[in-house]
């Protein structure tokens, strides 16, 4: 009898705690309702892609030396370099170059390894088309520059989360001069360099031996 | 003949047509699922008849019990074992059908005779309408207490029987299943759906 | 209490004044309530759909529908229109008759149940004596429609969804009915009007929720289960069953299921407010209020104000509950089928039986507060 009562008591306890958790959960959901939406109304508002955004590849025909390094480093040997050997000048003559963005994974290897820097990654990501074959960009299409989000008059550019000031989640109605949290990579490099030169100055003035060690390093 | 009476008559005729044709279809249709659904329709039409008699409580109870419980259970059973296979041809099906048809016909004639020869006390007692609920409760707990209790005992027995039939004979101790240290315990404990004992 | 405004009487009298017989006037009256029910149910659904989308969006820090009308208020209409003009597909190997009848059988009982929802003393379609029992009986027809559409779609997922829906609504109907029974016992009547009146003696202090807190919780859980709302939306669990019994449906037939689901939600919320939250009753008793101003309760002005307050109160309470249901939808995860049946049979059923027993004994002990 006592065992049964104990069971009933345990059961009731469990039920009560379950109800408590349910109410807690409801509280969380309710609390969320007063937070402002962070929606980016896409075709009218767009996020500004970050500096290192890996979008559609830009290609400069005139710089390319048809070395095919990009093909070799590509995980799927994607770029098509169409060249012929000019017997007289003994030089490669580039005829066509194309990348199929239906297959490209935007890893950026080709951009990294191109010896002449004729490949670069843009901030364009709106590549949708009605036919997957039109995703195969030739050198003319690859040479086009994308419209930047910030210069498009029909689009309201919004900053990405990482570029917002500390503690702010909503990019709307943000004054343009508000700085992002943390430092920019360029700033960090500059500071590092300043530190270094200062250190060197210190070292120079105090001691010569460590300086020599430094230089051997 | 006023409007109320004629609408009542029309409703009665429609409902009875639905009941008669529906029940015939329940018996005669080949597809058992159709029969089951039509049975639900017949039950609902019967509830409609009760409504015509101003017995709304009985009508609602009819729908709740027969449509909501009995018919749904029948459908459940049919759908869970719904195998599309041809039934084995039974020997002498025709004579069987003839015999059962004859019995049913005889029953019908008997009932008709009774209903024609009996002197119905027309018009019957006036319906009490909304008070019926209370009256039913009163009767159930006074004059008809014994049958009421007997019926409930019968239902209890049926319930216990169902539990006994559905119960597995082996009991799985939950402690073993949650025994995470000894991971094999779950694999070793193959749980048969029906233990050997219950099949004997 | 007063008799308030009697719509039917005034209508029939108005028509009779035009020179028609009493019976003809009554015949003319019959289709009107049905029309009224249809219109109010559909409007209720439109509002609920809009609320659902907006509140869901707010809970997830989205915006929700925005461009169709101000604040997207016409979005449900646009949805409905889209479903209306979509192609009506019947799968090739489906059973076309049952496939068509199924959604109708799901929708009609729900709409019929609106007959018993009172918005005021006489502001209901029909004050049937069996009131709330009619609703329970009608809602038991629904599983048949679900089974029918599940079976006739000729699709495994549909069949499983239909079976789940039927199992769910059968098992939750019992605690639901028992919770209602406790209320009925206290008010000595099945009629929804009597149930509300019995609660409106002393403002919000006399609401049933104080006398039946457990019953309230049971009823609300069961109502959510009957509506297949989120913690219990197993019959259409997307991750397992595609869309359950609705998988093969498109166009208007799908819209019927959609409508039935939302009408059922609004109806359940209305019934909770009728059964537990005092229905059309204002938190402060109107009698007391009118005597404060010094107007008699039979004054036509007071009557009209009281009636409109009644309607507003009923709808307000119902929509508060709808809001709670939407919030619950985004808070609770879906239960498993065995958890669902466990909750129904091992938790709610015994609790509601105990609740019933306790109510009966309290009624014997304190006949004044618990209805003599
Ligand atoms: S790696 Fe650069 S230069 Fe070489 S083929 Fe590719 S694009 Fe041209
Ligand atoms: S981005 Fe990567 S996948 Fe695309 S072409 Fe360059 S190397 Fe190939």
Short mmCIF file of C-alpha atoms in Angstrom, two decimals, chain C residues 225-371:
data_model
loop_
_atom_site.label_atom_id
_atom_site.label_comp_id
_atom_site.label_asym_id
_atom_site.label_seq_id
_atom_site.Cartn_x
_atom_site.Cartn_y
_atom_site.Cartn_z
CA UNK C 225 -5.10 16.26 -29.65
CA UNK C 226 -8.45 16.20 -31.41
CA UNK C 227 -7.40 19.14 -33.58
CA UNK C 228 -4.09 17.46 -34.34
CA UNK C 229 -2.23 20.53 -33.22
CA UNK C 230 1.47 20.42 -32.79
CA UNK C 231 2.44 18.43 -29.78
CA UNK C 232 0.02 15.85 -31.13
CA UNK C 233 0.23 16.29 -34.88
CA UNK C 234 1.32 12.71 -35.47
CA UNK C 235 -1.20 11.98 -38.22
CA UNK C 236 0.54 14.42 -40.51
CA UNK C 237 4.05 14.25 -39.12
CA UNK C 238 6.03 15.54 -42.06
CA UNK C 239 9.24 13.79 -41.15
CA UNK C 240 7.69 10.36 -41.07
CA UNK C 241 4.50 10.34 -43.07
CA UNK C 242 4.94 13.05 -45.73
CA UNK C 243 1.59 14.63 -44.85
CA UNK C 244 -0.35 11.69 -43.44
CA UNK C 245 -3.83 11.26 -44.81
CA UNK C 246 -3.56 14.49 -46.80
CA UNK C 247 -0.61 13.28 -48.84
CA UNK C 248 -2.50 12.67 -52.07
CA UNK C 249 -4.86 15.60 -51.79
CA UNK C 250 -4.61 18.81 -53.76
CA UNK C 251 -6.71 21.83 -54.54
CA UNK C 252 -10.12 22.20 -52.99
CA UNK C 253 -10.18 18.79 -51.33
CA UNK C 254 -7.00 19.65 -49.50
CA UNK C 255 -8.53 22.99 -48.61
CA UNK C 256 -11.40 21.11 -46.96
CA UNK C 257 -8.97 19.35 -44.62
CA UNK C 258 -7.20 22.61 -43.97
CA UNK C 259 -10.47 24.34 -43.19
CA UNK C 260 -11.63 21.50 -40.99
CA UNK C 261 -8.43 21.64 -38.99
CA UNK C 262 -8.67 25.33 -38.31
CA UNK C 263 -12.43 25.40 -37.75
CA UNK C 264 -11.90 22.66 -35.24
CA UNK C 265 -9.24 24.68 -33.49
CA UNK C 266 -11.43 27.76 -33.26
CA UNK C 267 -14.37 25.63 -32.17
CA UNK C 268 -12.35 23.96 -29.43
CA UNK C 269 -11.14 27.33 -28.21
CA UNK C 270 -14.71 28.63 -28.20
CA UNK C 271 -15.89 25.59 -26.28
CA UNK C 272 -13.13 25.94 -23.72
CA UNK C 273 -14.18 29.50 -23.20
CA UNK C 274 -17.81 28.41 -22.91
CA UNK C 275 -17.13 25.52 -20.57
CA UNK C 276 -14.41 26.95 -18.37
CA UNK C 277 -14.04 30.68 -18.90
CA UNK C 278 -17.60 31.84 -18.52
CA UNK C 279 -18.52 32.09 -22.19
CA UNK C 280 -19.99 35.46 -22.95
CA UNK C 281 -19.67 36.61 -19.39
CA UNK C 282 -17.78 39.78 -18.66
CA UNK C 283 -15.25 39.44 -15.82
CA UNK C 284 -17.49 41.81 -13.87
CA UNK C 285 -21.14 40.94 -13.66
CA UNK C 286 -23.25 43.01 -16.06
CA UNK C 287 -26.20 43.15 -13.67
CA UNK C 288 -24.07 44.80 -11.07
CA UNK C 289 -22.63 47.16 -13.65
CA UNK C 290 -25.97 48.31 -15.01
CA UNK C 291 -27.32 48.90 -11.53
CA UNK C 292 -24.25 51.03 -10.95
CA UNK C 293 -25.17 53.28 -13.85
CA UNK C 294 -28.76 53.19 -12.79
CA UNK C 295 -30.28 51.58 -15.85
CA UNK C 296 -32.61 48.63 -15.63
CA UNK C 297 -31.35 45.40 -17.16
CA UNK C 298 -34.34 45.29 -19.52
CA UNK C 299 -33.45 48.62 -21.05
CA UNK C 300 -32.94 48.05 -24.82
CA UNK C 301 -29.70 50.00 -24.80
CA UNK C 302 -28.28 47.87 -22.02
CA UNK C 303 -29.51 44.82 -23.86
CA UNK C 304 -27.65 45.73 -27.02
CA UNK C 305 -24.49 46.68 -25.19
CA UNK C 306 -24.64 43.49 -23.17
CA UNK C 307 -25.10 41.41 -26.32
CA UNK C 308 -22.17 43.01 -28.09
CA UNK C 309 -19.98 42.71 -25.01
CA UNK C 310 -20.99 39.06 -24.87
CA UNK C 311 -19.92 38.43 -28.44
CA UNK C 312 -16.68 40.30 -27.98
CA UNK C 313 -15.91 38.49 -24.73
CA UNK C 314 -16.55 35.06 -26.21
CA UNK C 315 -14.37 35.75 -29.22
CA UNK C 316 -11.68 37.38 -27.13
CA UNK C 317 -11.43 34.43 -24.79
CA UNK C 318 -11.43 32.01 -27.68
CA UNK C 319 -8.66 33.86 -29.46
CA UNK C 320 -6.58 34.02 -26.32
CA UNK C 321 -6.73 30.24 -26.29
CA UNK C 322 -5.89 30.11 -29.99
CA UNK C 323 -2.86 32.23 -29.19
CA UNK C 324 -1.88 29.78 -26.48
CA UNK C 325 -2.24 26.93 -28.96
CA UNK C 326 0.01 28.69 -31.46
CA UNK C 327 2.58 29.41 -28.77
CA UNK C 328 2.45 25.76 -27.72
CA UNK C 329 3.02 24.78 -31.31
CA UNK C 330 6.40 26.50 -31.35
CA UNK C 331 7.33 25.40 -27.84
CA UNK C 332 6.64 21.71 -27.61
CA UNK C 333 8.21 18.98 -29.70
CA UNK C 334 6.02 16.32 -31.25
CA UNK C 335 5.40 13.29 -29.06
CA UNK C 336 5.93 9.74 -30.24
CA UNK C 337 2.87 7.57 -30.94
CA UNK C 338 3.47 5.42 -27.86
CA UNK C 339 3.95 8.51 -25.70
CA UNK C 340 0.75 9.89 -27.14
CA UNK C 341 -1.24 6.79 -26.28
CA UNK C 342 0.45 6.55 -22.87
CA UNK C 343 -0.51 10.11 -22.12
CA UNK C 344 -4.08 9.48 -23.20
CA UNK C 345 -4.75 6.17 -21.52
CA UNK C 346 -2.39 6.10 -18.55
CA UNK C 347 -2.41 9.74 -17.53
CA UNK C 348 -5.44 11.65 -18.73
CA UNK C 349 -7.97 8.84 -18.35
CA UNK C 350 -7.28 8.03 -14.68
CA UNK C 351 -6.89 11.70 -13.81
CA UNK C 352 -10.16 12.59 -15.45
CA UNK C 353 -11.90 9.72 -13.66
CA UNK C 354 -10.53 10.95 -10.34
CA UNK C 355 -11.57 14.45 -11.28
CA UNK C 356 -15.08 13.23 -11.96
CA UNK C 357 -15.24 11.41 -8.63
CA UNK C 358 -13.92 14.40 -6.73
CA UNK C 359 -16.41 16.67 -8.44
CA UNK C 360 -19.27 14.34 -7.56
CA UNK C 361 -18.26 14.19 -3.93
CA UNK C 362 -17.73 17.93 -3.74
CA UNK C 363 -21.13 18.41 -5.26
CA UNK C 364 -22.61 16.30 -2.50
CA UNK C 365 -20.57 18.05 0.16
CA UNK C 366 -20.96 21.68 -0.95
CA UNK C 367 -24.10 21.84 -3.07
CA UNK C 368 -24.01 25.64 -3.13
CA UNK C 369 -20.67 26.15 -4.81
CA UNK C 370 -20.69 23.01 -6.91
CA UNK C 371 -24.24 23.07 -8.22
#
